[in-house]
Coordinates of C-alpha atoms in Angstrom, one line a residue:
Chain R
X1 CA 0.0 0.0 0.0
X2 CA 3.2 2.7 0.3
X3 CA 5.3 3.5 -2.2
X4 CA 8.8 2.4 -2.3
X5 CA 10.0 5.9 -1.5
X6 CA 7.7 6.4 1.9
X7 CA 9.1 2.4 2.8
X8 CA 12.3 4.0 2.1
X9 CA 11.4 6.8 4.0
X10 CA 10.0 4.9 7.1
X11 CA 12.6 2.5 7.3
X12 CA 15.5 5.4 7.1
X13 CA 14.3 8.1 8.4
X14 CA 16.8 11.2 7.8
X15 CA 17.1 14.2 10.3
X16 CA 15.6 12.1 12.9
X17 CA 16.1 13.4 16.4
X18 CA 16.5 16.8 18.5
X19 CA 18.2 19.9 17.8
X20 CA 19.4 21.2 21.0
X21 CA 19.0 24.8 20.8
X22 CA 16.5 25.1 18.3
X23 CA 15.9 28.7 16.6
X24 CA 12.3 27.0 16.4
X25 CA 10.4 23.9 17.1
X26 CA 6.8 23.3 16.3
X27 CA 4.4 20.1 17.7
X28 CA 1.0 19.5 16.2
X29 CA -1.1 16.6 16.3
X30 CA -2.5 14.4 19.2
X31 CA -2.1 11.7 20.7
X32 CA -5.9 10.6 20.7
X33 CA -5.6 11.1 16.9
X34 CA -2.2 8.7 17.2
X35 CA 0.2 11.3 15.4
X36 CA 2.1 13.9 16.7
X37 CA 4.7 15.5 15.0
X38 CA 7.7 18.1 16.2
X39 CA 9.9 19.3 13.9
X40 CA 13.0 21.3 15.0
X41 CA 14.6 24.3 13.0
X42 CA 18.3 26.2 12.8
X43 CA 18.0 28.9 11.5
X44 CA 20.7 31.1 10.1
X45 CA 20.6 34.5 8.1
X46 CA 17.1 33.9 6.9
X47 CA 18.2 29.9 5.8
X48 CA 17.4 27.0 7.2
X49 CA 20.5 25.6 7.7
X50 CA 19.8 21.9 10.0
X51 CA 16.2 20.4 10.6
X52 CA 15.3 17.2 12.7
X53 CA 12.0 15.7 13.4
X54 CA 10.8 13.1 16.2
X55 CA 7.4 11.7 15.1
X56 CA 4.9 9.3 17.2
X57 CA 2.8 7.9 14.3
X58 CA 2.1 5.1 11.8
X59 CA 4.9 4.3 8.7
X60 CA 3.6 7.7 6.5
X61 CA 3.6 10.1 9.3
X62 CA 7.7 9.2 10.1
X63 CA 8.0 9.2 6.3
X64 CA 6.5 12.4 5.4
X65 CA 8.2 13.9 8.7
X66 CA 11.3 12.4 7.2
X67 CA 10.7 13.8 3.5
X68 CA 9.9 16.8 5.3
X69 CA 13.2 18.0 6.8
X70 CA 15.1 17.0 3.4
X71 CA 12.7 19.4 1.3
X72 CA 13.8 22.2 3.9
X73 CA 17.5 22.1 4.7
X74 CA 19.1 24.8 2.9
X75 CA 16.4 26.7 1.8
X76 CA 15.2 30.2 2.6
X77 CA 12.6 30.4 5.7
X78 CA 10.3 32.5 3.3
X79 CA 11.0 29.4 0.6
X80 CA 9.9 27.3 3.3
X81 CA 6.8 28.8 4.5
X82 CA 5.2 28.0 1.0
X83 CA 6.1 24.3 1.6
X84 CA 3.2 22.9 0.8
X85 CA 1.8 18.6 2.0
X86 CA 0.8 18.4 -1.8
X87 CA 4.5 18.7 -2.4
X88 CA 5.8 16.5 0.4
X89 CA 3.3 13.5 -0.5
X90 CA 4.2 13.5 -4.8
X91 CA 8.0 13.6 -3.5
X92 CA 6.9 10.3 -1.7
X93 CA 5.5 9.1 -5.0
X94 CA 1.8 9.3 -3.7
X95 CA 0.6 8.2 -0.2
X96 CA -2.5 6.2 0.0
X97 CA -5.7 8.9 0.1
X98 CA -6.5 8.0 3.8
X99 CA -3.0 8.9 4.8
X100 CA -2.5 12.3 3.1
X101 CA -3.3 13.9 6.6
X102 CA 0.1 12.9 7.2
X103 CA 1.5 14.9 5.0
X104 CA -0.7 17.8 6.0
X105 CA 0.9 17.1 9.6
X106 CA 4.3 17.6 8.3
X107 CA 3.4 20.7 6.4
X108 CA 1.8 21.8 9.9
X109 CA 4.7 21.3 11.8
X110 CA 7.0 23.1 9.6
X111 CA 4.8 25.8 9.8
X112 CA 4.3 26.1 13.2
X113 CA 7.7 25.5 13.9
X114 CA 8.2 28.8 11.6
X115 CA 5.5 30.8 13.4
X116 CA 7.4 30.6 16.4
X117 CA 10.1 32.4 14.6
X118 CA 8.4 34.9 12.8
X119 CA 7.0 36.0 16.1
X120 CA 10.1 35.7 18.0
X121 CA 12.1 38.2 15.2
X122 CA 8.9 40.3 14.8
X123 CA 8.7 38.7 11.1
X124 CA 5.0 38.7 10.9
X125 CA 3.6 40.9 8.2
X126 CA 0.0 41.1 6.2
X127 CA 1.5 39.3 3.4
X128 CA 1.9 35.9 5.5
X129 CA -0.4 36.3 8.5
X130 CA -2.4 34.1 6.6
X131 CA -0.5 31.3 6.3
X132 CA 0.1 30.8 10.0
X133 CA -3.3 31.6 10.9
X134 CA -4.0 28.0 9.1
X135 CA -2.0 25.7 11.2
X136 CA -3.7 27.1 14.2
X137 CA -5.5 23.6 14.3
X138 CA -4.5 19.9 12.7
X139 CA -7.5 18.0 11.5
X140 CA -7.8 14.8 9.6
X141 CA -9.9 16.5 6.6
X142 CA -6.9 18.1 4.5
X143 CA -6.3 17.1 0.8
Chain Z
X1 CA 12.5 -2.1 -2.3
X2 CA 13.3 -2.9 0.9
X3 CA 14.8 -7.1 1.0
X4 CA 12.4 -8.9 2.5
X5 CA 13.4 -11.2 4.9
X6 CA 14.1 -15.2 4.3
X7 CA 11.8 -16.6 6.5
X8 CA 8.3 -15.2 7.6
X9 CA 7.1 -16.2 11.3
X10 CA 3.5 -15.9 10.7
X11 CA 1.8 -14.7 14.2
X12 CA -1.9 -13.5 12.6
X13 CA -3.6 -17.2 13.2
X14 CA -6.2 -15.1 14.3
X15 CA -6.8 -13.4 10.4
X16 CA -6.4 -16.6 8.6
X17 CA -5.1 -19.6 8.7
X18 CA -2.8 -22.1 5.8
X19 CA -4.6 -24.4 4.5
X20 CA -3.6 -27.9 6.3
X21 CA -2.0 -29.9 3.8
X22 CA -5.2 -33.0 4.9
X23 CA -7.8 -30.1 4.3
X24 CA -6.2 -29.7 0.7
X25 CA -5.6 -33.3 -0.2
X26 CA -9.5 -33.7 0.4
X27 CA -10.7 -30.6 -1.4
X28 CA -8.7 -31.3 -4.4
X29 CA -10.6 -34.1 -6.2
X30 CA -14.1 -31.9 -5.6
X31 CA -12.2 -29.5 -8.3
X32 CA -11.6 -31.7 -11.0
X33 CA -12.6 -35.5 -10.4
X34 CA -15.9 -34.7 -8.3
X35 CA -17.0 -31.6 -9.8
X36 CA -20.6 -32.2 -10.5
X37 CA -23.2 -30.5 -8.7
X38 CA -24.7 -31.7 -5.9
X39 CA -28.3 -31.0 -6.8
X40 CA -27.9 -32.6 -10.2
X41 CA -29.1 -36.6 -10.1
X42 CA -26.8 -38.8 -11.9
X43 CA -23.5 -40.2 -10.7
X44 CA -21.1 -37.5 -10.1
X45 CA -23.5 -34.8 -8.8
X46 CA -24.3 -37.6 -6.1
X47 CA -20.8 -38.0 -5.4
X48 CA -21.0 -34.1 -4.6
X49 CA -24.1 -33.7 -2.6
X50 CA -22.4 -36.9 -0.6
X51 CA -19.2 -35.3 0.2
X52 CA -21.5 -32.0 1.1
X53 CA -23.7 -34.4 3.5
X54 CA -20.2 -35.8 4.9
X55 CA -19.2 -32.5 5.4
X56 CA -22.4 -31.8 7.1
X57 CA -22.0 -34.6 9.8
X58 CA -18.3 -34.3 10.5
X59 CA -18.9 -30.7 11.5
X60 CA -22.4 -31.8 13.4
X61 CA -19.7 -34.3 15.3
X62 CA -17.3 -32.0 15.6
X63 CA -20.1 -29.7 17.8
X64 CA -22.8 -32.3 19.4
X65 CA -25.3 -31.3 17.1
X66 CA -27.2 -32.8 14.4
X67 CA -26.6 -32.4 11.0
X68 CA -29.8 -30.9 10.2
X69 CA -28.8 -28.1 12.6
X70 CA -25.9 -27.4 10.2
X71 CA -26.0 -24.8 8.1
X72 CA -23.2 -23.7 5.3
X73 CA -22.5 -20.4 4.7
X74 CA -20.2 -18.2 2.5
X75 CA -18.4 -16.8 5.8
X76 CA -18.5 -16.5 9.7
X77 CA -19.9 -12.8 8.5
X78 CA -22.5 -14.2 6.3
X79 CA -23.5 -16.5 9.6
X80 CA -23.6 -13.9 11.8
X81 CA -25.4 -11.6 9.8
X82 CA -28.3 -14.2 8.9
X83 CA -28.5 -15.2 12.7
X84 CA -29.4 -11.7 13.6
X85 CA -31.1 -10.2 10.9
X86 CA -33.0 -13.9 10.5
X87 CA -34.3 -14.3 14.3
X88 CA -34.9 -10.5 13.9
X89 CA -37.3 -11.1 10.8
X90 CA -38.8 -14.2 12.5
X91 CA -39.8 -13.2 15.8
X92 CA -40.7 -9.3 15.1
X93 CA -44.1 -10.5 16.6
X94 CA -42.5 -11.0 20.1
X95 CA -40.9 -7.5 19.9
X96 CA -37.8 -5.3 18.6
X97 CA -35.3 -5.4 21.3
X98 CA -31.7 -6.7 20.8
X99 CA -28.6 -7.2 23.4
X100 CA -25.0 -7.9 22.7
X101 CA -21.9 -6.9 23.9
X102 CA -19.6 -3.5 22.6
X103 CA -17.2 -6.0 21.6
X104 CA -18.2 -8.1 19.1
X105 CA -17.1 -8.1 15.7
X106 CA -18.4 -6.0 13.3
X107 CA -20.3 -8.5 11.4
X108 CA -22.6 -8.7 14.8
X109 CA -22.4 -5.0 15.2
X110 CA -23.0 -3.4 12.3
X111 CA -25.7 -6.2 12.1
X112 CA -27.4 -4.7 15.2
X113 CA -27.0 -0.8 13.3
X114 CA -28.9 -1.8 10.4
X115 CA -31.3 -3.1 12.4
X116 CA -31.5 -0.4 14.4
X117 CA -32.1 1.7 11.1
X118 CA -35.6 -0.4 11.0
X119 CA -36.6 0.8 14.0
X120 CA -34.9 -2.0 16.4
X121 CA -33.8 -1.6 20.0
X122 CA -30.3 -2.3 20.4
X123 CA -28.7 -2.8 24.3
X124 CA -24.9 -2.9 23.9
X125 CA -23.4 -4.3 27.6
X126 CA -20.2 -3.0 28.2
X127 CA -17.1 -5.3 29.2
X128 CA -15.0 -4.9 32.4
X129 CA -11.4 -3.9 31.7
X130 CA -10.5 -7.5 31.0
X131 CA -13.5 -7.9 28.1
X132 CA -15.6 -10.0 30.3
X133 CA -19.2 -9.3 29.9
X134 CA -20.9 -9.5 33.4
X135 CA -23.5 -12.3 33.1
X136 CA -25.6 -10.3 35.4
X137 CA -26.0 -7.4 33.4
X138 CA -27.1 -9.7 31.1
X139 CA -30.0 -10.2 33.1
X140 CA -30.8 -6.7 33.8
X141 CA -30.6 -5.8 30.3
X142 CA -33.4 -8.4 29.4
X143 CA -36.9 -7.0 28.5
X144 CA -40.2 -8.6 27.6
X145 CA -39.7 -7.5 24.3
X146 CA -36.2 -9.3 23.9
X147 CA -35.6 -11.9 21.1
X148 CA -32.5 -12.3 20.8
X149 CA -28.8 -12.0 22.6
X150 CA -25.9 -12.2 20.9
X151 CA -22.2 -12.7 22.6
X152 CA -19.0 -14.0 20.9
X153 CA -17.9 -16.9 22.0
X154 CA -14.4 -15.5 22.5
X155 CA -13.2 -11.9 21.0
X156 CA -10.7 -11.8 18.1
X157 CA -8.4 -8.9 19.2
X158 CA -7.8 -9.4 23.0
X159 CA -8.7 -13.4 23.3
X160 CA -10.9 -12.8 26.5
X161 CA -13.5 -15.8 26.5
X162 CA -16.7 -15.0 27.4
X163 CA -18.8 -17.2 30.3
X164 CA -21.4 -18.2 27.2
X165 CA -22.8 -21.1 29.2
X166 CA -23.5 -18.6 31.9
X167 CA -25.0 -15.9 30.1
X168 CA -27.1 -19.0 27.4
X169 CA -28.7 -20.0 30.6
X170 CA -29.9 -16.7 31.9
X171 CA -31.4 -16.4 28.2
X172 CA -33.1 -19.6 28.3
X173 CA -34.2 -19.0 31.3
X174 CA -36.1 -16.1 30.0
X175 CA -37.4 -17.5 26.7
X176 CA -34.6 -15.2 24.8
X177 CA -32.7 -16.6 21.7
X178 CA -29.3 -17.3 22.5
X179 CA -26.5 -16.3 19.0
X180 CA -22.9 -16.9 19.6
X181 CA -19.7 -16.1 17.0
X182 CA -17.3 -19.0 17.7
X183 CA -15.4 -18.2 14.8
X184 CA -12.4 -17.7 17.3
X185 CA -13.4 -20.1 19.8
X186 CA -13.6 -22.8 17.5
X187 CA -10.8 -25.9 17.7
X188 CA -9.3 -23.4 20.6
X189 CA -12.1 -24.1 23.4
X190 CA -14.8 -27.4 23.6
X191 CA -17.6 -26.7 22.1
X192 CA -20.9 -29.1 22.7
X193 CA -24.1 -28.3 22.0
X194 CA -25.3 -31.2 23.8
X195 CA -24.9 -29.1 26.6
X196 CA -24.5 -25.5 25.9
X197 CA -27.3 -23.4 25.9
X198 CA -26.8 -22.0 22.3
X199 CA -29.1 -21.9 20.1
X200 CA -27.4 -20.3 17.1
X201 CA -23.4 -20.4 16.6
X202 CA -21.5 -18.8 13.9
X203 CA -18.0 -20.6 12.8
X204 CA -15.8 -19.8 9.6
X205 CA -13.3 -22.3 8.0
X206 CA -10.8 -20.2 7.3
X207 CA -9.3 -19.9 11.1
X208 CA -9.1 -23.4 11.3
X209 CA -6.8 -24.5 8.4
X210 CA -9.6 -24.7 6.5
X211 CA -10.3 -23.1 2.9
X212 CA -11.2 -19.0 2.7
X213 CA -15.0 -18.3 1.6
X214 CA -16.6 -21.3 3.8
X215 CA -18.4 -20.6 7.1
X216 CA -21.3 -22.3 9.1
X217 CA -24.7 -21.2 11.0
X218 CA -25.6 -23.6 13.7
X219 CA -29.4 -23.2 14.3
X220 CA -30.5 -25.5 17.4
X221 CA -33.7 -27.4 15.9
X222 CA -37.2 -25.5 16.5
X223 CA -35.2 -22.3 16.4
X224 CA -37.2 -20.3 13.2
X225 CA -34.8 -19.0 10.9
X226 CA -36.1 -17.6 7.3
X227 CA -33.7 -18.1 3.9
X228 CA -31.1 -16.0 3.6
X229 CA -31.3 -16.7 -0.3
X230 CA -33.9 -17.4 -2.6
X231 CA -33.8 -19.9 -5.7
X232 CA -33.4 -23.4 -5.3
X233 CA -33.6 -26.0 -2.9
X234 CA -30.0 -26.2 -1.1
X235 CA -29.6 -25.8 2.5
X236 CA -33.1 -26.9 3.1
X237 CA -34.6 -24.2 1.2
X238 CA -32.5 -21.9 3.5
X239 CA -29.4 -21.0 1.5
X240 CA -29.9 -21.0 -2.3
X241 CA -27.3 -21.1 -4.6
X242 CA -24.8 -24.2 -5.8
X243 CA -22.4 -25.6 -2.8
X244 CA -19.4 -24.4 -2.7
X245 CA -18.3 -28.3 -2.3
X246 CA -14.6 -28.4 -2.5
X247 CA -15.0 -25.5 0.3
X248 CA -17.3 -27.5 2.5
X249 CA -15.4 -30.6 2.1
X250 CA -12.4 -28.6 3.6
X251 CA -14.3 -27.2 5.9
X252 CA -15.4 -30.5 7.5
X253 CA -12.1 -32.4 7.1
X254 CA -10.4 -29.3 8.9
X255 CA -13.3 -29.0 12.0
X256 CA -13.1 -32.8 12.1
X257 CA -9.2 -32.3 12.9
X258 CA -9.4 -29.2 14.8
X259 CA -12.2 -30.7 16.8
X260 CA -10.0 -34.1 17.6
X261 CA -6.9 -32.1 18.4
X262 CA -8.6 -29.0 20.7
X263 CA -7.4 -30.6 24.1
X264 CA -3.6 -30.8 23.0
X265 CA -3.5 -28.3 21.1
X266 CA -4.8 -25.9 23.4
X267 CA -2.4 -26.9 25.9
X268 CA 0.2 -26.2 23.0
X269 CA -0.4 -22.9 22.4
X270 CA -1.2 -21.7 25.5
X271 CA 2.7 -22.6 26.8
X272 CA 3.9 -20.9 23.9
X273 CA 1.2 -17.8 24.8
X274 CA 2.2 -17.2 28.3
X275 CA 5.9 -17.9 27.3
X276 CA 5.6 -14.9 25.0
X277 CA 3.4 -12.7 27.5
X278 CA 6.3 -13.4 30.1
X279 CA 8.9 -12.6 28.2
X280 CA 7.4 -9.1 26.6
X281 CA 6.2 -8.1 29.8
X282 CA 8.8 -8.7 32.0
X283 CA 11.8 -7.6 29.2
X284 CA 10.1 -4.5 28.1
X285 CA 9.4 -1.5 29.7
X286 CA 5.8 0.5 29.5
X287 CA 3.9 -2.7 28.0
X288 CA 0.5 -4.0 29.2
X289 CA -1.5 -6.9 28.3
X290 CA -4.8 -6.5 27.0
X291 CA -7.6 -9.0 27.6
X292 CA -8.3 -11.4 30.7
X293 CA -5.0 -12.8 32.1
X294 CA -6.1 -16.6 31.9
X295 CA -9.7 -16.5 30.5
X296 CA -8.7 -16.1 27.0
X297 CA -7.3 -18.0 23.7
X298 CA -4.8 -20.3 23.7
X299 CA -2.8 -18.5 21.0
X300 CA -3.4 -14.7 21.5
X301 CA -1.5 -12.1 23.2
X302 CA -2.0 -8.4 22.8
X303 CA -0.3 -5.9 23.7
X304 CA -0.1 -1.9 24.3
X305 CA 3.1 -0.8 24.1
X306 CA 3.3 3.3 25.2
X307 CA 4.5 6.0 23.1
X308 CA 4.6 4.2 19.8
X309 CA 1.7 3.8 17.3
X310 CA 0.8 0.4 15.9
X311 CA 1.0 0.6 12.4
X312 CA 4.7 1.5 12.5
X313 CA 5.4 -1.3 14.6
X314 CA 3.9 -3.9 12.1
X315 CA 5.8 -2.4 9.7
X316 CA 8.9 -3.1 11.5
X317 CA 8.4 -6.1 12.8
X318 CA 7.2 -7.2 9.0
X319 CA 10.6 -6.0 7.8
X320 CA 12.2 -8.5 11.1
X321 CA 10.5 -11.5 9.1
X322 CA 7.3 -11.7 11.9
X323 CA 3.4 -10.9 10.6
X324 CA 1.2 -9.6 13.5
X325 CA -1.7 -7.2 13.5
X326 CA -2.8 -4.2 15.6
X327 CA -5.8 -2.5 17.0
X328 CA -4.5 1.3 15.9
X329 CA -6.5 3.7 13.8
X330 CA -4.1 3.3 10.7
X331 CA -4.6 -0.6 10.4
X332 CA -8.0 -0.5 11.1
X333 CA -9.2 2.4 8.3
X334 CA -10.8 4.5 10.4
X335 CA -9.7 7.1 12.6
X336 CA -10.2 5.6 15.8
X337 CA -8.0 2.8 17.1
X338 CA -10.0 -0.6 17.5
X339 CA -13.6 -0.6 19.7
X340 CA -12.2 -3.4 21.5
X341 CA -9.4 -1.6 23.5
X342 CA -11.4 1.4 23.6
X343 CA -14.7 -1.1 25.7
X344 CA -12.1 -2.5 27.6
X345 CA -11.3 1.0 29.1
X346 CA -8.2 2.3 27.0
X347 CA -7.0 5.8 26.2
X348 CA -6.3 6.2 22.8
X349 CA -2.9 7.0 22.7
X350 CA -2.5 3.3 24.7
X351 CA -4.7 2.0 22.0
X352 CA -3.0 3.4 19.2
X353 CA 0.1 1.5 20.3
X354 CA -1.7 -2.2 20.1
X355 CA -0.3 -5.2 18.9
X356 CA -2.2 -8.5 18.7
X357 CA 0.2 -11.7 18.2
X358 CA -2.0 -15.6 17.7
X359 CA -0.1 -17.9 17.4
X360 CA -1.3 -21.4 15.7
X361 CA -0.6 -24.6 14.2
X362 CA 2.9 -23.6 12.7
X363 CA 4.2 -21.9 15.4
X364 CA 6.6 -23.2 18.6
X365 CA 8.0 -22.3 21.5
X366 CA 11.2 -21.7 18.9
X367 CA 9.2 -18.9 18.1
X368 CA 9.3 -17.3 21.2
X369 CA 12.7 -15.6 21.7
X370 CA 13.3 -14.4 18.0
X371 CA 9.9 -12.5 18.2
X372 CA 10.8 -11.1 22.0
X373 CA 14.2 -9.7 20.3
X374 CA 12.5 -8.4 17.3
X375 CA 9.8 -6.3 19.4
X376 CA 12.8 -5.0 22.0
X377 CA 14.9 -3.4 18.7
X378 CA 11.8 -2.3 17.2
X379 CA 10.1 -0.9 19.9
X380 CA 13.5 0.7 21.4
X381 CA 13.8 2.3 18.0
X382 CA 10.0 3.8 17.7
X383 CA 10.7 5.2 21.1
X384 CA 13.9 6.9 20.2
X385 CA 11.6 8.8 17.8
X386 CA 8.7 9.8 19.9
X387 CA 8.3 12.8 21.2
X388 CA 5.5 11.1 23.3
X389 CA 8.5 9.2 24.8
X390 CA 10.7 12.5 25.2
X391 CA 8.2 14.1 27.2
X392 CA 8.2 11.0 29.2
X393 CA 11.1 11.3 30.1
X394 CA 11.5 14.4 30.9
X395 CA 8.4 14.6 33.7
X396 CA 7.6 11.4 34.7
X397 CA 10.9 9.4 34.3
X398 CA 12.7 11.7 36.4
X399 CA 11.1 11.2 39.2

């Protein structure tokens, strides 16, 4: 039922574990729903520089967490922000339609991860208040 | 693609079984030698509707029942569903009131929610945290109105087995119709209707090293029961449609066996059970067994192991050459992990982390070890990347 890329994914994870230190971590997800996801950010001159995730989920939530953090490192943080879960699940070549709320998760984390450090360097403007204001809450409907 | 390992331990008895090679050997001439039907009259279709009747009276044996009381189905699901919906139809005159239990499988439940769409009544007893329904609130749930109570015989995900004789007795005490699903229970406990007080039993083939596609009503004579299917005259005018014989001649050959063998091989897997449940539980931390400690199936275990999710864990023990299940939300295609650990009282994020090993024919205490080291790598690893496990350890496993 998963591609050979999220297997590949799942199986080795990359940027797995903690950044001590973090310019910005973001958690969403619950445990009731069985996924949470925190994804940890370095951030330098406006790049992202070093991400890490720790996941508690099924095999696409670690594998989209995992795809996540490679589609990240190195770019800018305003690149970032348009990260979108479309773009994390066709990197995984496709993740089974009850699963693509995993990707939305990753996308989620990234983001809120990112909201913490727009707000922390006074980064929030009208042009991308919008974007944050959507990962306010994670919910299993997203496409 | 990921290599898959040489060797599979199979630890899912409880989805399917193999085929026993004995079940296969007699199936195989109602393919190609024996293939007439069984409702035609010259030589070969007698053959057919023989081996059928055979079938018929090795299972009858098998359960201390007549044959007539024998019904064959197209699954335990198909068994289940006619019992209910059936009794439902037949004694709608007596009144509209069901009881079960909020464990059963879903053939039984979502067999009570269509009813309950025409108009039924529908009591759903809760189990204690070990999945024992209490035989008195059995009682109280009774009504006038009641026609029928349905328990499994033993649950499929946590292996708790359920005082039926019990709970049959308070039913027939009351003049309420007693249906059990022993798809589980069957070849793994005694069953004799000579003495229980059932009066409809479901079993399927399938978990007994018989064939896929085969099950069984039981339906104690002077129980009313209308056809399931109309057309011609098979089943007693029950059950239309031509046998499924090589199916039903499995089926029979492998209750027949399973029947003969329940004793020892109960005692079989249950040392190889409690070898597992003592080695998990006392080699790895944060792990609880679900269902009643002793009062369950020879071959199941289940587990909750905390701050990992389920779905992952098959994954990884798959990759480790061992096939189990789980009750979490993203095995079972739904949201929310399984109803089963939920009833028995568990919070989701304990439920989430489920796994459900039954062992069975092919399995030994060889077994035992490999599968214990497997589950401490994997499990060690899901926890390195939880964050539930983090936090963990950060509050409560300092203190």
């Amino acid at each position: 039922m998963y591609s050979e890329k999220v297997m590949d994914h799942f199986m080795h994870p990359r940027n797995m574990g903690e950044i001590e230190n973090a310019d910005a971590v973001g958690t969403v997800g619950n445990a009731k729903c069985g996924d949470i996801m925190r994804i940890f950010l370095k951030i330098e001159n406006g790049i992202v520089v070093d991400a890490k995730f720790k996941t508690f989920g099924c095999g696409s939530a670690i594998a989209t967490s995992s795809m996540a953090t490679e589609m990240i490192i190195g770019r800018t943080i305003d690149e970032v922000l348009q990260l979108s879960n479309k773009a994390v699940a066709e990197a995984l070549d496709g993740l089974p339609p009850q699963k693509m709320h995993c990707s939305l998760l990753a996308e989620q984390a990234v983001k809120a991860a990112l909201k913490e450090y727009y707000e922390k360097n006074g980064l929030i403007n009208d042009e991308n208040r919008h974007i944050f204001a959507e990962t306010e809450d994670h919910d299993h409907d997203g496409e | 693609m990921e290599p898959r390992p040489d060797r599979i331990v199979y630890l899912d008895n409880a989805a399917t079984t193999r085929v026993r090679p004995e079940v296969l050997e007699a199936m195989l001439p109602y393919f190609t030698e024996h293939y007439g039907n069984p409702s035609s009259l010259y030589g070969i279709g007698r053959d057919a509707k023989k081996a059928v009747e055979t079938a018929r009276e090795r299972i009858a044996k098998a359960i201390g029942s007549e044959p007539i009381e024998v019904f064959f189905t197209g699954s335990g699901t198909e068994a289940d569903n006619w019992a209910l919906k059936g009794v439902a139809q037949a004694y709608e005159k007596k009144g509209r009131h069901l009881v079960t239990s909020a464990i059963e499988h879903h053939a039984v439940l979502h067999s009570c929610e269509a009813l309950q769409k025409r108009g039924w009544v529908v009591t759903y007893l809760p189990v204690d945290a070990d999945g024992l329904v209490d035989p008195a609130e059995v009682e109280k749930a009774l009504r006038p109105d009641t026609v029928l109570c349905s328990i499994m015989f033993a649950n499929n995900e946590i292996g708790t087995i359920q005082p039926i004789e019990e709970i049959g007795r308070i039913c027939r005490a009351r003049g309420v119709l007693f249906h059990t699903d022993a798809v589980q229970a069957a070849g793994a406990v005694a069953i004799d209707m000579k003495t229980l007080p059932v009066d409809l039993c479901s079993f399927s083939a399938h978990k007994i090293g018989g064939p896929k596609g085969v099950g069984a009503l039981y339906v104690r004579r002077g129980v009313r029961l209308p056809s399931l299917l109309d057309g011609g005259a098979q089943e007693r005018k029950r059950r239309a449609g031509t046998e499924n014989v090589p199916g039903i001649v499995g089926f029979g050959r492998a209750f027949e066996l399973a029947a003969a063998e329940q004793a020892e091989s109960a005692a079989r897997l249950a040392a190889i059970r409690d070898a597992a449940i003592a080695r998990v539980l006392g080699g790895i931390p944060h792990v609880r067994l679900n269902g009643h400690p002793t009062k369950r199936l020879p071959g199941n275990a289940n587990f909750s192991f905390r701050f990992i999710e389920g779905e992952s864990l098959l994954l990884l023990l798959d990759m480790h050459g061992f096939a189990c299940s789980s009750g979490s939300a993203c095995t079972s295609g739904s949201l929310d992990p399984s109803h089963v650990l939920l009833a028995i009282g568990l919070p989701h994020e304990i439920a989430h982390g489920s796994l459900r090993v039954s062992f069975g024919k092919e399995n030994s205490l060889d077994d035992v070890e490999p599968l214990f080291q497997a589950l401490v790598q994997v499990v060690a690893r899901l926890r390195e990347m939880s964050p539930l496990y983090d936090e963990y350890l950060k509050t409560e496993g300092k203190k």
